[in-house]
Amino acid sequence: MIWGKKAAAGALAAVLMATGTGLVAAGTAEAAGAKYKCKAEVHLDLGRPKGTSSCKKSASGKGIGKHRVKLVCDVVRGRGNPHDISVTLFGPWVKPGKKSTVMCGFSSFTRSWSVETKA
């Protein structure tokens, strides 16, 4: 009787383990084929332009591995004869579920922003 219970428990454990392994494999396959739509936003943070990019799952998006924000700022240089210098800043490469953030310096104005992606 004891051996029968141990055998049944072992068989149940094997079935549950196989099911769990299948679920893990299905999760990675889904993540590999997932499609995302990315967007970039800019707002002021203590008077400095701050760019943020984020990606969300979407049926009509594209398959990506990482993304980052690209922010182009005009920096005002010089006091007597002020002139603008264009500076391009990039955020760190991050996975689709996370946000990439970068900030311009003081005395800067936002010219453009976008999201860069790679597979």
Tab-separated table of C-alpha atoms in Angstrom:
chain	number	residue	atom	x	y	z
A	1	MET	CA	0.000	0.000	0.000
A	2	ILE	CA	2.814	2.423	0.860
A	3	TRP	CA	4.639	1.629	-2.384
A	4	GLY	CA	1.473	2.332	-4.372
A	5	LYS	CA	1.122	5.806	-2.841
A	6	LYS	CA	4.790	6.607	-3.498
A	7	ALA	CA	4.504	5.456	-7.107
A	8	ALA	CA	1.352	7.529	-7.619
A	9	ALA	CA	2.987	10.578	-6.027
A	10	GLY	CA	6.065	10.118	-8.229
A	11	ALA	CA	3.947	9.828	-11.363
A	12	LEU	CA	1.977	12.935	-10.397
A	13	ALA	CA	5.200	14.860	-9.775
A	14	ALA	CA	6.546	13.797	-13.186
A	15	VAL	CA	3.348	14.949	-14.924
A	16	LEU	CA	3.368	18.305	-13.121
A	17	MET	CA	7.055	18.829	-13.888
A	18	ALA	CA	6.504	18.060	-17.580
A	19	THR	CA	3.571	20.468	-17.660
A	20	GLY	CA	5.641	23.174	-15.993
A	21	THR	CA	8.473	22.648	-18.471
A	22	GLY	CA	6.014	22.992	-21.337
A	23	LEU	CA	4.665	26.224	-19.914
A	24	VAL	CA	8.151	27.673	-19.533
A	25	ALA	CA	9.029	26.757	-23.124
A	26	ALA	CA	5.767	28.269	-24.367
A	27	GLY	CA	6.500	31.499	-22.511
A	28	THR	CA	9.903	31.925	-24.165
A	29	ALA	CA	8.491	31.128	-27.589
A	30	GLU	CA	5.800	33.742	-27.092
A	31	ALA	CA	8.325	36.336	-25.965
A	32	ALA	CA	10.541	35.636	-28.976
A	33	GLY	CA	7.660	36.239	-31.384
A	34	ALA	CA	6.128	39.156	-29.506
A	35	LYS	CA	5.540	42.418	-31.351
A	36	TYR	CA	5.821	45.855	-29.785
A	37	LYS	CA	4.875	49.444	-30.538
A	38	CYS	CA	7.268	52.042	-29.169
A	39	LYS	CA	6.742	55.714	-28.449
A	40	ALA	CA	8.846	58.609	-27.201
A	41	GLU	CA	7.695	61.426	-24.935
A	42	VAL	CA	9.401	64.641	-23.851
A	43	HIS	CA	8.626	66.861	-20.890
A	44	LEU	CA	10.442	69.330	-18.650
A	45	ASP	CA	12.087	68.119	-15.459
A	46	LEU	CA	13.385	71.021	-13.329
A	47	GLY	CA	13.585	73.161	-16.474
A	48	ARG	CA	15.549	70.572	-18.456
A	49	PRO	CA	14.109	68.609	-21.403
A	50	LYS	CA	13.742	64.928	-20.492
A	51	GLY	CA	13.050	62.262	-23.116
A	52	THR	CA	11.563	58.856	-22.312
A	53	SER	CA	10.864	55.915	-24.617
A	54	SER	CA	8.707	52.901	-23.817
A	55	CYS	CA	7.390	49.882	-25.721
A	56	LYS	CA	4.157	47.950	-25.234
A	57	LYS	CA	2.959	44.702	-26.760
A	58	SER	CA	0.814	45.150	-29.835
A	59	ALA	CA	-0.541	42.869	-32.540
A	60	SER	CA	0.384	45.355	-35.285
A	61	GLY	CA	3.863	46.277	-34.014
A	62	LYS	CA	7.258	44.887	-34.952
A	63	GLY	CA	9.590	42.403	-33.310
A	64	ILE	CA	12.324	44.165	-31.341
A	65	GLY	CA	14.945	43.149	-28.806
A	66	LYS	CA	15.896	46.523	-27.346
A	67	HIS	CA	15.010	50.194	-27.661
A	68	ARG	CA	16.360	53.596	-26.638
A	69	VAL	CA	15.352	57.236	-26.832
A	70	LYS	CA	17.139	59.723	-29.098
A	71	LEU	CA	16.911	63.383	-28.052
A	72	VAL	CA	18.258	66.303	-30.112
A	73	CYS	CA	18.714	69.524	-28.133
A	74	ASP	CA	19.823	73.041	-29.041
A	75	VAL	CA	22.218	74.272	-26.370
A	76	VAL	CA	22.619	78.047	-26.023
A	77	ARG	CA	26.312	78.987	-25.717
A	78	GLY	CA	27.847	82.401	-25.154
A	79	ARG	CA	26.502	85.405	-23.277
A	80	GLY	CA	27.590	88.408	-25.342
A	81	ASN	CA	27.003	86.704	-28.687
A	82	PRO	CA	24.651	83.748	-27.993
A	83	HIS	CA	24.543	80.932	-30.526
A	84	ASP	CA	22.931	77.503	-30.675
A	85	ILE	CA	24.796	74.213	-30.855
A	86	SER	CA	22.878	71.058	-31.737
A	87	VAL	CA	23.599	68.108	-29.416
A	88	THR	CA	22.296	64.556	-29.937
A	89	LEU	CA	21.831	62.436	-26.809
A	90	PHE	CA	20.964	58.742	-26.586
A	91	GLY	CA	19.427	56.837	-23.695
A	92	PRO	CA	20.633	53.373	-22.696
A	93	TRP	CA	19.499	50.281	-24.644
A	94	VAL	CA	16.792	48.558	-22.592
A	95	LYS	CA	14.374	45.650	-23.063
A	96	PRO	CA	10.815	46.377	-24.254
A	97	GLY	CA	9.219	46.274	-20.782
A	98	LYS	CA	11.467	49.029	-19.389
A	99	LYS	CA	11.881	52.758	-20.056
A	100	SER	CA	14.907	54.468	-21.563
A	101	THR	CA	15.503	58.013	-20.296
A	102	VAL	CA	17.908	60.831	-21.162
A	103	MET	CA	18.030	64.526	-20.213
A	104	CYS	CA	19.451	67.619	-21.914
A	105	GLY	CA	21.495	70.110	-19.951
A	106	PHE	CA	20.416	73.497	-18.669
A	107	SER	CA	19.984	76.328	-21.219
A	108	SER	CA	18.734	73.742	-23.727
A	109	PHE	CA	15.745	73.611	-26.037
A	110	THR	CA	14.266	70.458	-27.542
A	111	ARG	CA	14.630	70.188	-31.309
A	112	SER	CA	13.425	66.613	-31.912
A	113	TRP	CA	13.038	63.184	-30.339
A	114	SER	CA	12.499	59.629	-31.525
A	115	VAL	CA	12.808	55.957	-30.602
A	116	GLU	CA	15.564	53.718	-31.964
A	117	THR	CA	15.069	49.953	-31.972
A	118	LYS	CA	17.159	46.889	-32.756
A	119	ALA	CA	16.345	43.218	-32.987
